[in-house]
Amino acid sequence: MTTNSQIILYKTQTGEIKIDVRLEDDTVWLNRHQLSNLFDRDIKTIGKHIGNIFKEGELSENSVVANFATTATDDKIYQIDHYNLEMIIALGYRVKSPQGTQFRIWAIKQLKEYISKGFVLDDERFKAGGFYVLFR
């Protein structure tokens, strides 16, 4: 199933960081700018970790990178590399930051819920009258 939609998938406990992600080919995709926001580290640091992940053979670039057309704030369309969930999780274990730790805790909680129930429910949206499943 291919889904092309933008949703909010993750926000910090303080609600300061909300990440709009691309859902496509049954995975989520974030660009370096979004990864920088997610882990509260500069883009160069994120790039260094991505390079090391490829250099060390942890992940293959062909399987975790996709190039998507993205409209920037200047209304121009740019081709931007995006990284899938495997890369996001791998970065989460390499980037040393409180937000990185927060994200890992959240991701593990989501995976445990999925394993035990077969789906993950967005509790806030459910309580507000909507039913929203993050994974199924």
Coordinates of N, CA, C and O in Angstrom, one line a residue, residues 76-122:
K76 N 9.6 27.2 -4.5 CA 10.3 26.5 -5.5 C 10.3 25.0 -5.1 O 10.3 24.7 -3.9
I77 N 10.4 24.2 -6.1 CA 10.4 22.7 -5.9 C 11.8 22.2 -6.0 O 12.5 22.5 -7.0
Y78 N 12.2 21.5 -5.0 CA 13.6 20.9 -4.9 C 13.5 19.4 -4.7 O 12.6 18.9 -4.1
Q79 N 14.5 18.7 -5.3 CA 14.6 17.3 -5.1 C 15.4 17.1 -3.8 O 16.6 17.5 -3.8
I80 N 14.9 16.5 -2.8 CA 15.5 16.4 -1.5 C 15.6 14.9 -1.1 O 14.6 14.2 -1.2
D81 N 16.8 14.5 -0.6 CA 16.9 13.2 0.0 C 16.1 13.0 1.3 O 16.1 13.9 2.1
H82 N 15.4 11.9 1.4 CA 14.6 11.6 2.6 C 15.1 10.2 3.0 O 15.5 9.4 2.2
Y83 N 15.0 10.0 4.3 CA 15.5 8.8 5.0 C 14.4 8.0 5.6 O 13.6 8.7 6.3
N84 N 14.4 6.7 5.5 CA 13.2 6.0 6.0 C 13.4 5.6 7.5 O 14.4 6.0 8.1
L85 N 12.4 4.9 8.0 CA 12.3 4.6 9.4 C 13.6 3.8 9.9 O 14.0 4.1 11.0
E86 N 14.1 2.9 9.1 CA 15.3 2.2 9.5 C 16.5 3.2 9.9 O 17.2 3.1 10.9
M87 N 16.6 4.2 9.0 CA 17.7 5.2 9.2 C 17.3 6.1 10.4 O 18.2 6.4 11.2
I88 N 16.1 6.4 10.6 CA 15.7 7.3 11.7 C 16.0 6.6 13.0 O 16.5 7.2 13.9
I89 N 15.7 5.3 13.1 CA 16.0 4.5 14.3 C 17.5 4.4 14.5 O 18.0 4.6 15.6
A90 N 18.2 4.1 13.4 CA 19.7 4.0 13.6 C 20.3 5.3 14.1 O 21.1 5.3 15.0
L91 N 19.8 6.4 13.5 CA 20.3 7.7 14.0 C 19.9 7.9 15.5 O 20.7 8.5 16.2
G92 N 18.8 7.5 15.9 CA 18.3 7.7 17.2 C 19.2 7.1 18.2 O 19.3 7.5 19.4
Y93 N 19.9 6.0 17.8 CA 20.9 5.4 18.8 C 22.3 5.9 18.7 O 23.1 5.7 19.5
R94 N 22.5 6.8 17.7 CA 23.9 7.4 17.6 C 23.9 8.8 18.1 O 24.9 9.3 18.6
V95 N 22.8 9.6 17.9 CA 22.8 11.0 18.2 C 22.6 11.1 19.7 O 21.6 10.6 20.3
K96 N 23.5 11.8 20.3 CA 23.4 12.0 21.8 C 22.8 13.3 22.1 O 23.3 14.4 21.9
S97 N 21.5 13.2 22.5 CA 20.7 14.4 22.8 C 19.5 14.0 23.7 O 19.0 12.9 23.5
P98 N 19.1 14.9 24.5 CA 17.8 14.5 25.3 C 16.7 14.2 24.4 O 15.9 13.3 24.7
Q99 N 16.5 15.0 23.3 CA 15.4 14.7 22.3 C 15.6 13.4 21.7 O 14.6 12.7 21.4
G100 N 16.9 13.0 21.4 CA 17.1 11.7 20.8 C 16.7 10.6 21.8 O 16.1 9.6 21.3
T101 N 17.0 10.7 23.0 CA 16.6 9.8 24.0 C 15.1 9.7 24.1 O 14.5 8.6 24.2
Q102 N 14.4 10.9 24.1 CA 13.0 10.9 24.2 C 12.3 10.2 23.0 O 11.4 9.5 23.2
F103 N 12.9 10.4 21.8 CA 12.4 9.8 20.6 C 12.5 8.3 20.7 O 11.6 7.5 20.4
R104 N 13.7 7.8 21.2 CA 13.9 6.3 21.3 C 12.9 5.7 22.3 O 12.3 4.6 22.0
I105 N 12.6 6.4 23.4 CA 11.7 5.9 24.3 C 10.3 5.8 23.7 O 9.6 4.8 23.8
W106 N 9.9 6.8 23.0 CA 8.6 6.9 22.3 C 8.5 5.8 21.2 O 7.5 5.1 21.2
A107 N 9.6 5.6 20.4 CA 9.5 4.6 19.3 C 9.4 3.2 19.9 O 8.6 2.4 19.4
I108 N 10.2 2.9 21.0 CA 10.1 1.6 21.6 C 8.7 1.3 22.1 O 8.1 0.3 22.0
K109 N 8.1 2.4 22.7 CA 6.7 2.2 23.3 C 5.8 1.9 22.1 O 4.9 1.0 22.3
Q110 N 5.9 2.6 21.0 CA 5.0 2.4 19.9 C 5.2 0.9 19.3 O 4.2 0.3 19.0
L111 N 6.4 0.5 19.2 CA 6.7 -0.9 18.7 C 6.1 -1.9 19.7 O 5.5 -2.9 19.2
K112 N 6.3 -1.7 21.0 CA 5.7 -2.7 21.9 C 4.2 -2.7 21.8 O 3.6 -3.8 21.9
E113 N 3.6 -1.6 21.7 CA 2.1 -1.5 21.6 C 1.7 -2.2 20.3 O 0.7 -3.0 20.3
Y114 N 2.4 -2.0 19.2 CA 2.1 -2.7 17.9 C 2.2 -4.2 18.1 O 1.4 -5.0 17.6
I115 N 3.3 -4.7 18.7 CA 3.5 -6.1 18.9 C 2.4 -6.7 19.7 O 2.0 -7.8 19.4
S116 N 2.0 -6.1 20.8 CA 1.0 -6.7 21.6 C -0.4 -6.5 21.1 O -1.2 -7.4 21.3
K117 N -0.8 -5.4 20.4 CA -2.1 -5.2 19.9 C -2.3 -5.4 18.4 O -3.4 -5.7 17.9
G118 N -1.2 -5.3 17.6 CA -1.3 -5.4 16.2 C -1.6 -4.0 15.5 O -1.8 -3.9 14.3
F119 N -1.7 -3.0 16.4 CA -1.9 -1.6 15.9 C -1.4 -0.6 16.9 O -1.2 -1.0 18.1
V120 N -1.3 0.6 16.5 CA -1.0 1.7 17.5 C -2.0 2.8 17.3 O -2.3 3.2 16.2
L121 N -2.6 3.2 18.4 CA -3.7 4.2 18.4 C -3.1 5.5 18.8 O -2.4 5.6 19.8
D122 N -3.5 6.6 18.1 CA -3.2 8.0 18.6 C -4.2 8.3 19.6 O -5.3 8.8 19.3

